[in-house]
Short mmCIF file of C-alpha atoms in Angstrom, two decimals:
data_model
loop_
_atom_site.label_atom_id
_atom_site.label_comp_id
_atom_site.label_asym_id
_atom_site.label_seq_id
_atom_site.Cartn_x
_atom_site.Cartn_y
_atom_site.Cartn_z
CA MET A 636 13.50 48.41 166.03
CA LYS A 637 15.95 46.79 163.67
CA TYR A 638 16.08 47.81 160.04
CA ARG A 639 17.52 46.48 156.81
CA ILE A 640 18.36 48.37 153.64
CA GLU A 641 16.15 47.77 150.59
CA HIS A 642 16.54 49.47 147.24
CA ASP A 643 14.49 50.26 144.16
CA THR A 644 15.04 52.44 141.10
CA MET A 645 15.02 55.55 143.31
CA GLY A 646 17.76 54.32 145.62
CA GLU A 647 18.10 52.84 149.09
CA ILE A 648 15.64 53.05 151.98
CA LYS A 649 15.41 51.58 155.49
CA VAL A 650 12.69 48.95 156.05
CA PRO A 651 11.72 47.28 159.35
CA ASP A 652 13.70 44.05 159.53
CA ASP A 653 10.71 41.98 160.67
CA LYS A 654 8.56 42.93 157.66
CA TYR A 655 8.57 41.32 154.23
CA TRP A 656 7.70 44.43 152.28
CA GLY A 657 10.31 46.25 150.25
CA ALA A 658 11.37 49.69 149.13
CA GLN A 659 8.30 50.68 147.11
CA THR A 660 5.95 49.68 149.91
CA GLU A 661 8.04 51.62 152.42
CA ARG A 662 7.98 54.75 150.26
CA SER A 663 4.20 54.55 149.94
CA LYS A 664 3.83 53.92 153.66
CA ARG A 665 5.75 57.12 154.39
CA ASN A 666 4.34 59.30 151.61
CA PHE A 667 0.61 58.54 151.94
CA LEU A 668 -0.31 59.14 155.56
CA ILE A 669 -3.88 59.92 154.54
CA GLY A 670 -6.75 58.63 156.64
CA GLN A 671 -6.82 55.40 158.60
CA ARG A 672 -8.34 53.06 156.03
CA LYS A 673 -6.01 50.22 155.05
CA MET A 674 -6.35 48.22 151.85
CA PRO A 675 -9.01 45.57 152.66
CA PHE A 676 -7.84 41.99 153.19
CA GLU A 677 -10.22 40.77 150.48
CA MET A 678 -8.23 42.81 147.99
CA ILE A 679 -4.87 41.53 149.24
CA SER A 680 -6.17 37.97 149.07
CA ALA A 681 -7.49 38.50 145.53
CA LEU A 682 -4.10 39.82 144.42
CA ALA A 683 -2.45 36.75 145.96
CA ILE A 684 -4.85 34.50 144.02
CA LEU A 685 -3.92 36.39 140.88
CA LYS A 686 -0.16 36.14 141.54
CA LYS A 687 -0.48 32.40 142.10
CA ALA A 688 -2.43 31.98 138.86
CA ALA A 689 0.01 34.20 136.95
CA ALA A 690 3.01 32.20 138.19
CA HIS A 691 1.45 28.91 137.12
CA THR A 692 0.50 30.41 133.76
CA ASN A 693 3.97 31.82 133.16
CA TYR A 694 5.46 28.42 133.93
CA GLN A 695 2.92 26.71 131.66
CA LEU A 696 3.85 29.10 128.83
CA GLU A 697 7.57 28.54 129.49
CA ASN A 698 7.95 32.11 130.68
CA LEU A 699 9.05 31.33 134.28
CA GLU A 700 11.13 28.62 135.93
CA ARG A 701 9.26 25.93 137.84
CA GLU A 702 11.06 26.60 141.14
CA LYS A 703 10.05 30.26 141.03
CA ALA A 704 6.45 29.47 140.11
CA GLU A 705 6.11 27.00 142.97
CA MET A 706 7.59 29.42 145.50
CA ILE A 707 5.31 32.26 144.39
CA SER A 708 2.37 29.90 144.73
CA LYS A 709 3.47 28.76 148.19
CA VAL A 710 3.74 32.30 149.58
CA ALA A 711 0.50 33.33 147.86
CA ASP A 712 -1.25 30.55 149.77
CA GLU A 713 0.13 31.93 153.04
CA ILE A 714 -1.33 35.32 152.15
CA ILE A 715 -4.71 33.85 151.21
CA GLU A 716 -4.80 31.95 154.51
CA GLY A 717 -4.30 35.23 156.39
CA LYS A 718 -0.87 34.36 157.79
CA LEU A 719 0.89 37.50 156.57
CA CYS A 720 -1.67 40.26 157.23
CA SER A 721 0.76 42.43 159.20
CA HIS A 722 2.92 42.83 156.10
CA PHE A 723 0.32 44.87 154.16
CA PRO A 724 0.31 48.34 155.76
CA LEU A 725 -0.73 50.60 152.90
CA ARG A 726 -3.65 53.01 153.00
CA VAL A 727 -6.49 53.21 150.52
CA PHE A 728 -5.60 56.78 149.59
CA GLN A 729 -2.49 56.12 147.52
CA THR A 730 -1.81 56.04 143.81
CA GLY A 731 -5.11 55.71 141.97
CA SER A 732 -3.99 52.67 139.96
CA GLY A 733 -3.26 50.63 143.08
CA THR A 734 0.35 50.27 141.93
CA GLN A 735 1.76 50.50 145.43
CA THR A 736 -0.48 47.75 146.78
CA ASN A 737 0.35 45.59 143.77
CA MET A 738 4.04 46.14 144.55
CA ASN A 739 3.40 45.51 148.25
CA VAL A 740 2.12 42.04 147.32
CA ASN A 741 4.98 41.51 144.87
CA GLU A 742 7.57 42.47 147.47
CA VAL A 743 6.08 40.38 150.26
CA ILE A 744 5.93 37.32 148.01
CA ALA A 745 9.50 37.86 146.83
CA ASN A 746 11.03 38.49 150.26
CA ARG A 747 9.10 35.73 152.00
CA GLY A 748 9.91 33.38 149.13
CA ASN A 749 13.60 34.23 149.33
CA GLN A 750 13.50 33.59 153.08
CA LEU A 751 11.96 30.16 152.53
CA ALA A 752 14.38 29.34 149.71
CA GLY A 753 17.39 30.47 151.70
CA PHE A 754 18.73 32.54 148.82
CA LYS A 755 17.61 35.34 146.48
CA LEU A 756 15.30 33.33 144.26
CA LEU A 757 12.60 35.89 143.43
CA HIS A 758 12.56 39.48 142.21
CA PRO A 759 9.30 41.37 142.87
CA ASN A 760 9.07 42.93 139.40
CA GLU A 761 10.84 40.46 137.17
CA ASP A 762 9.35 37.26 138.62
CA VAL A 763 6.26 37.90 140.77
CA ASN A 764 4.94 40.62 138.45
CA ARG A 765 6.04 38.92 135.21
CA ALA A 766 3.68 39.49 132.25
CA GLN A 767 1.67 41.88 134.40
CA SER A 768 1.16 45.55 135.13
CA SER A 769 -0.59 47.14 138.10
CA ASN A 770 -2.98 48.49 135.48
CA ASP A 771 -4.32 45.01 134.71
CA THR A 772 -3.66 43.17 137.98
CA PHE A 773 -5.42 45.65 140.27
CA PRO A 774 -8.70 45.85 138.32
CA SER A 775 -8.67 42.06 137.90
CA ALA A 776 -8.21 41.60 141.64
CA MET A 777 -11.05 44.04 142.24
CA HIS A 778 -13.37 41.79 140.25
CA ILE A 779 -12.10 38.66 141.98
CA ALA A 780 -12.58 40.16 145.45
CA ALA A 781 -16.01 41.57 144.60
CA ARG A 782 -17.38 38.40 143.08
CA ILE A 783 -16.13 36.15 145.91
CA LEU A 784 -17.63 38.41 148.57
CA LEU A 785 -20.99 38.76 146.82
CA GLU A 786 -21.34 35.10 145.96
CA GLU A 787 -19.99 33.53 149.13
CA LYS A 788 -21.24 35.95 151.79
CA LEU A 789 -23.82 38.51 150.68
CA LEU A 790 -26.14 36.36 148.58
CA PRO A 791 -26.41 33.65 151.28
CA LYS A 792 -27.38 36.33 153.83
CA VAL A 793 -30.06 37.72 151.51
CA ARG A 794 -31.42 34.19 151.17
CA PHE A 795 -31.24 33.75 154.96
CA LEU A 796 -33.43 36.81 155.50
CA SER A 797 -35.88 36.00 152.70
CA ASP A 798 -36.29 32.45 154.07
CA ALA A 799 -37.07 33.87 157.52
CA MET A 800 -39.70 36.13 155.96
CA LYS A 801 -41.15 33.23 154.00
CA LYS A 802 -41.70 31.42 157.28
CA LEU A 803 -43.39 34.47 158.85
CA GLU A 804 -45.54 34.92 155.74
CA LYS A 805 -46.89 31.40 156.04
CA GLN A 806 -47.31 31.61 159.81
CA TYR A 807 -49.33 34.84 159.76
CA ASN A 808 -51.20 34.67 156.46
CA HIS A 809 -54.49 34.33 158.34
CA VAL A 810 -54.08 37.53 160.38
CA ILE A 811 -56.06 40.39 158.83
CA LYS A 812 -54.78 43.95 159.28
CA ILE A 813 -55.45 47.33 157.75
CA GLY A 814 -53.34 48.37 154.82
CA ARG A 815 -51.79 51.82 154.56
CA THR A 816 -50.98 53.99 151.58
CA HIS A 817 -49.71 57.58 151.84
CA LEU A 818 -49.44 56.79 155.59
CA GLN A 819 -53.27 56.77 155.62
CA ASP A 820 -55.71 53.92 156.15
CA ALA A 821 -56.34 51.76 153.09
CA THR A 822 -58.13 48.49 152.43
CA PRO A 823 -57.32 45.34 154.43
CA LEU A 824 -54.76 42.67 153.71
CA THR A 825 -53.21 39.92 155.76
CA PHE A 826 -50.02 40.32 157.72
CA GLY A 827 -48.67 37.44 155.69
CA GLN A 828 -49.39 39.32 152.48
CA GLU A 829 -47.59 42.39 153.82
CA ILE A 830 -44.56 40.26 154.68
CA SER A 831 -44.71 38.62 151.25
CA GLY A 832 -44.00 42.05 149.77
CA TRP A 833 -40.86 42.31 151.88
CA LYS A 834 -39.81 38.81 150.91
CA SER A 835 -40.38 39.46 147.21
CA MET A 836 -38.20 42.58 147.38
CA LEU A 837 -35.34 40.47 148.66
CA GLU A 838 -35.86 37.82 146.00
CA HIS A 839 -35.70 40.46 143.28
CA ASP A 840 -32.61 42.01 144.88
CA TYR A 841 -30.97 38.58 145.02
CA ARG A 842 -31.47 38.11 141.29
CA MET A 843 -30.12 41.59 140.52
CA ILE A 844 -26.93 40.95 142.46
CA GLU A 845 -26.67 37.52 140.89
CA LYS A 846 -26.84 39.10 137.43
CA SER A 847 -23.87 41.29 138.27
CA LEU A 848 -21.62 38.28 138.88
CA ASP A 849 -21.09 37.57 135.19
CA GLU A 850 -19.82 41.09 134.51
CA LEU A 851 -17.48 40.77 137.48
CA SER A 852 -16.10 37.56 135.98
CA GLU A 853 -14.43 39.50 133.16
CA LEU A 854 -10.74 40.12 133.90
CA ALA A 855 -8.33 42.75 132.61
CA LEU A 856 -5.34 40.47 133.18
CA GLY A 857 -3.30 40.17 130.00
CA GLY A 858 -3.79 43.80 129.02
CA THR A 859 -0.68 44.95 130.95
CA ALA A 860 -0.01 48.70 130.84
CA VAL A 861 -2.56 50.15 128.40
CA GLY A 862 -4.48 47.16 127.07
CA THR A 863 -2.14 46.06 124.28
CA GLY A 864 -0.68 43.18 126.26
CA LEU A 865 2.91 44.38 125.92
CA ASN A 866 5.40 41.97 127.61
CA ALA A 867 2.78 39.27 128.15
CA PRO A 868 3.12 36.02 126.15
CA ALA A 869 0.36 35.10 123.72
CA GLY A 870 -2.59 33.47 125.48
CA PHE A 871 -1.50 34.64 128.93
CA GLY A 872 -4.78 36.39 129.82
CA THR A 873 -6.97 33.45 128.83
CA ALA A 874 -4.78 30.85 130.56
CA ALA A 875 -4.45 32.95 133.72
CA ALA A 876 -8.22 33.46 133.91
CA GLN A 877 -8.71 29.72 133.61
CA LYS A 878 -6.24 29.15 136.45
CA ILE A 879 -8.00 31.75 138.61
CA SER A 880 -11.23 29.86 137.96
CA GLU A 881 -9.60 26.65 139.16
CA ILE A 882 -8.25 28.27 142.32
CA THR A 883 -11.49 30.02 143.28
CA GLY A 884 -13.99 27.50 141.98
CA LYS A 885 -15.75 30.31 140.12
CA LYS A 886 -15.85 31.00 136.41
CA PHE A 887 -13.63 33.89 135.34
CA TYR A 888 -12.72 34.75 131.78
CA SER A 889 -10.30 37.04 129.99
CA GLY A 890 -11.90 40.28 128.84
CA GLU A 891 -12.28 40.53 125.09
CA ASN A 892 -11.44 44.23 124.97
CA LYS A 893 -8.67 45.02 127.42
CA PHE A 894 -8.88 48.76 126.71
CA TYR A 895 -12.38 48.63 128.15
CA CYS A 896 -11.28 46.50 131.09
CA LEU A 897 -8.56 48.93 132.14
CA THR A 898 -10.45 52.18 131.90
CA SER A 899 -14.06 51.26 132.71
CA LYS A 900 -15.30 50.26 136.13
CA GLY A 901 -18.79 49.58 134.82
CA ALA A 902 -19.07 46.06 136.25
CA LEU A 903 -18.37 47.28 139.77
CA THR A 904 -20.68 50.27 139.32
CA PHE A 905 -23.45 47.93 138.16
CA ALA A 906 -22.92 45.55 141.07
CA SER A 907 -22.80 48.47 143.51
CA GLY A 908 -26.10 49.67 142.07
CA ALA A 909 -27.61 46.26 142.79
CA MET A 910 -26.35 46.52 146.39
CA LYS A 911 -27.84 50.01 146.61
CA THR A 912 -31.17 48.60 145.46
CA LEU A 913 -30.92 45.96 148.18
CA ALA A 914 -30.11 48.69 150.71
CA ALA A 915 -33.12 50.74 149.60
CA ASP A 916 -35.42 47.77 150.07
CA LEU A 917 -33.88 46.84 153.41
CA MET A 918 -34.42 50.40 154.59
CA LYS A 919 -38.07 50.19 153.59
CA VAL A 920 -38.49 46.91 155.48
CA ALA A 921 -36.69 48.17 158.59
CA ASN A 922 -38.77 51.34 158.59
CA ASP A 923 -41.99 49.35 158.19
CA VAL A 924 -41.01 47.16 161.11
CA ARG A 925 -40.26 50.07 163.43
CA TRP A 926 -43.43 51.93 162.41
CA LEU A 927 -45.59 48.85 162.91
CA GLY A 928 -43.93 48.23 166.27
CA SER A 929 -44.12 51.84 167.42
CA GLY A 930 -45.61 52.44 170.85
CA PRO A 931 -46.16 50.35 172.81
CA ARG A 932 -49.24 52.40 173.77
CA SER A 933 -49.06 55.62 171.78
CA GLY A 934 -48.01 54.30 168.38
CA LEU A 935 -49.33 51.83 165.83
CA GLY A 936 -48.43 48.88 168.05
CA GLU A 937 -49.47 46.28 165.48
CA ILE A 938 -46.43 44.07 165.94
CA ARG A 939 -44.11 43.10 168.77
CA ILE A 940 -40.38 42.90 168.13
CA PRO A 941 -37.73 41.32 170.36
CA GLU A 942 -36.62 43.41 173.33
CA ASN A 943 -32.85 43.04 173.27
CA GLU A 944 -31.56 45.83 175.51
CA PRO A 945 -32.73 48.89 177.48
CA GLY A 946 -33.50 51.77 175.15
CA SER A 947 -33.03 54.85 177.27
CA SER A 948 -30.56 56.18 179.81
CA ILE A 949 -33.28 58.32 181.42
CA MET A 950 -36.65 56.63 180.73
CA PRO A 951 -36.98 53.35 182.68
CA GLY A 952 -38.55 50.44 180.83
CA LYS A 953 -38.20 51.99 177.38
CA VAL A 954 -37.21 49.60 174.60
CA ASN A 955 -36.27 50.89 171.15
CA PRO A 956 -36.17 49.28 167.68
CA THR A 957 -32.37 49.27 167.70
CA GLN A 958 -31.87 46.59 165.06
CA CYS A 959 -33.99 48.64 162.65
CA GLU A 960 -31.89 51.70 163.40
CA ALA A 961 -28.62 49.85 162.85
CA MET A 962 -29.93 48.45 159.57
CA THR A 963 -31.05 51.85 158.27
CA MET A 964 -27.70 53.44 159.15
CA ALA A 965 -25.89 50.68 157.26
CA CYS A 966 -28.20 51.25 154.30
CA VAL A 967 -27.45 54.97 154.26
CA GLN A 968 -23.73 54.19 154.23
CA VAL A 969 -24.18 51.80 151.31
CA MET A 970 -26.10 54.45 149.38
CA GLY A 971 -23.33 56.95 150.07
CA ASN A 972 -20.69 54.44 148.99
CA ASP A 973 -22.57 53.87 145.76
CA SER A 974 -22.43 57.59 145.03
CA VAL A 975 -18.68 57.54 145.57
CA ILE A 976 -18.30 54.51 143.30
CA GLY A 977 -20.43 56.05 140.56
CA PHE A 978 -18.53 59.32 140.56
CA ALA A 979 -15.14 57.61 140.73
CA SER A 980 -16.12 55.26 137.92
CA SER A 981 -16.85 58.23 135.69
CA GLN A 982 -13.23 59.36 135.94
CA GLY A 983 -11.62 56.81 133.60
CA ASN A 984 -9.39 59.14 131.61
CA PHE A 985 -7.90 57.73 128.39
CA GLU A 986 -6.50 54.22 129.07
CA LEU A 987 -6.91 54.02 132.85
CA ASN A 988 -9.19 54.80 135.76
CA VAL A 989 -7.11 56.12 138.66
CA TYR A 990 -9.74 55.94 141.40
CA MET A 991 -9.54 52.18 141.78
CA PRO A 992 -8.48 51.84 145.45
CA LEU A 993 -11.34 54.16 146.43
CA ILE A 994 -13.84 52.20 144.34
CA ILE A 995 -12.96 48.79 145.71
CA ASP A 996 -12.70 50.00 149.30
CA ASN A 997 -16.21 51.46 149.17
CA PHE A 998 -17.54 48.43 147.32
CA LEU A 999 -16.17 45.93 149.81
CA GLU A 1000 -17.34 48.05 152.74
CA SER A 1001 -20.86 48.08 151.31
CA ALA A 1002 -20.93 44.33 150.82
CA ASN A 1003 -19.52 43.60 154.28
CA LEU A 1004 -21.89 46.07 155.94
CA LEU A 1005 -24.86 44.43 154.27
CA VAL A 1006 -23.65 40.96 155.24
CA ASP A 1007 -23.36 41.94 158.91
CA ALA A 1008 -26.46 44.14 159.06
CA ILE A 1009 -28.70 41.54 157.40
CA HIS A 1010 -27.52 38.82 159.75
CA SER A 1011 -28.04 40.99 162.83
CA PHE A 1012 -31.43 42.29 161.68
CA CYS A 1013 -32.70 38.80 160.88
CA GLN A 1014 -31.28 37.02 163.91
CA ASN A 1015 -32.10 39.69 166.49
CA CYS A 1016 -35.34 41.12 165.13
CA VAL A 1017 -37.12 39.55 162.16
CA ILE A 1018 -37.33 35.95 163.37
CA GLY A 1019 -38.91 37.20 166.60
CA ILE A 1020 -41.61 39.40 165.07
CA GLU A 1021 -45.12 38.65 166.36
CA PRO A 1022 -48.39 40.33 165.37
CA ASN A 1023 -50.51 42.08 167.98
CA GLU A 1024 -53.68 40.52 166.63
CA GLU A 1025 -56.02 42.39 168.96
CA LYS A 1026 -54.64 45.76 167.86
CA MET A 1027 -54.73 44.76 164.21
CA GLN A 1028 -58.37 43.70 164.53
CA GLU A 1029 -59.25 46.92 166.32
CA ASN A 1030 -57.68 49.00 163.56
CA VAL A 1031 -59.51 47.02 160.87
CA ASN A 1032 -62.83 47.51 162.61
CA ASN A 1033 -62.23 51.24 163.01
CA SER A 1034 -61.05 51.85 159.48
CA LEU A 1035 -63.20 53.94 157.14
CA MET A 1036 -61.67 52.29 154.10
CA LEU A 1037 -63.80 49.18 154.41
CA VAL A 1038 -66.31 51.35 152.61
CA THR A 1039 -64.35 50.64 149.40
CA ALA A 1040 -66.10 47.26 149.19
CA LEU A 1041 -69.44 49.09 148.73
CA ASN A 1042 -68.34 50.83 145.50
CA PRO A 1043 -69.60 48.14 143.09
CA HIS A 1044 -72.97 48.06 144.85
CA ILE A 1045 -73.87 51.70 145.59
CA GLY A 1046 -71.27 53.67 143.63
CA TYR A 1047 -68.18 55.64 144.57
CA GLU A 1048 -69.98 58.88 145.51
CA ASN A 1049 -72.49 57.21 147.82
CA ALA A 1050 -69.72 55.20 149.46
CA ALA A 1051 -67.81 58.46 149.97
CA LYS A 1052 -70.86 59.98 151.69
CA ILE A 1053 -70.91 57.10 154.14
CA ALA A 1054 -67.22 57.44 154.93
CA GLN A 1055 -67.45 61.19 155.38
CA LYS A 1056 -70.45 60.95 157.69
CA ALA A 1057 -68.80 58.24 159.78
CA TYR A 1058 -65.67 60.38 160.11
CA ARG A 1059 -67.49 63.66 160.94
CA GLU A 1060 -69.82 62.11 163.51
CA ASN A 1061 -67.29 59.60 164.89
CA ILE A 1062 -69.60 56.66 164.27
CA THR A 1063 -69.07 53.34 162.52
CA LEU A 1064 -69.43 52.88 158.77
CA ARG A 1065 -72.39 50.59 159.37
CA GLU A 1066 -74.18 53.21 161.45
CA ALA A 1067 -73.50 55.88 158.82
CA ALA A 1068 -74.75 53.67 156.00
CA LEU A 1069 -77.98 52.89 157.80
CA ARG A 1070 -78.61 56.52 158.77
CA LEU A 1071 -78.19 57.59 155.15
CA ASN A 1072 -80.50 54.78 154.02
CA LEU A 1073 -77.94 53.81 151.38
CA VAL A 1074 -77.39 50.19 152.49
CA GLU A 1075 -79.40 47.67 154.48
CA GLY A 1076 -77.71 46.12 157.48
CA LYS A 1077 -77.52 42.58 156.10
CA ASP A 1078 -76.05 43.83 152.81
CA PHE A 1079 -73.47 45.96 154.61
CA ASP A 1080 -72.39 42.98 156.72
CA GLU A 1081 -72.03 40.83 153.62
CA TRP A 1082 -70.29 43.39 151.40
CA ALA A 1083 -67.98 45.04 153.94
CA ASP A 1084 -66.59 41.82 155.32
CA PRO A 1085 -62.77 42.21 155.71
CA GLN A 1086 -62.32 38.48 155.14
CA LYS A 1087 -63.71 38.92 151.62
CA MET A 1088 -61.53 41.94 150.86
CA ILE A 1089 -58.12 40.30 151.04
#
């Protein structure tokens, strides 16, 4: 491998000749061989968006030459388009401010820009990072990356799944089944009504995530090192946020209190909490589906789910609810990530939180996991759910909880006597009611009609 010599304030260092990164990136690459997790592309892309906006803003405020601003913008576009991914090698576990990834982007833009220009046009610190600090660029990029991923990928997938459930709700709203509370028989409802509960969960989750977008739109950019805005021209933060809005097509604004923006990660914690809520509801739905589909002969067996692959290496013909299992594992990971984010967010000491790479890595993993898991669960399971109407009807007919409909007519205690007798003697509710002389047959048939109980 061929090398070239790069230098920074600590001296010279060898860098692979085919890479655009510089000395600070190389030092981080060597010094932080911790884990295998690389800085997510969404974060690199968000930093490139920010660098492009900052260059335009610096030029607009007469703080940077036009040629430099245009070159920074040109290379930033290459990064955003995914053309330079191999030039971002740094791990998540690095400096807690994300300084080394910020410098990685600065160095790649400068060296690639100089290559395109044919001479040394750009300096990573003085030009690409002008009017900025890692302490305001990295948290701003975190918000940009988080909002884009939530708005463009996760929310559409939540809507995709809720729309599929809306269709099932309408299709099976006539199918009566027994309800269950405490894992015990309860009064009847329709399968469509049961699905409507799932659908409503997702609609509420959608709105919660949507509410988090505004908080994620607040940017720290313009605060520089500690929030005072040192070395940034007046109006830089506001103008840069406006430019970021133009580039992304989403509304971003400059944070009013930059001291808050640098040290607090509340917006990401809030948004992660909304994703955790979605994960909790998705786990409930996936568990309901696999319970209802359990069997096929020795379980509840009230629904049929798509059979996508063999389920056992030893038991021929066995098919398992694998999509439900994949979904619940993803949900557990999201819940764990949220715990990491919450704890890391609490560690904002004085003017800076130094757990930022960890926070954004866990956040983006949660969002991407949910995107993929929801799509797979919907496409390979939910849209193929069918009720086993015969089994549902059998369970309704055998349920003791139809006796609840007798309460207004004969009282709770008499209804309880009927249920207890039916259970002890293994007879139907109707037979028990008649033997106890508490209800006449025609009245029982009218009052304990499942169709009237839903």
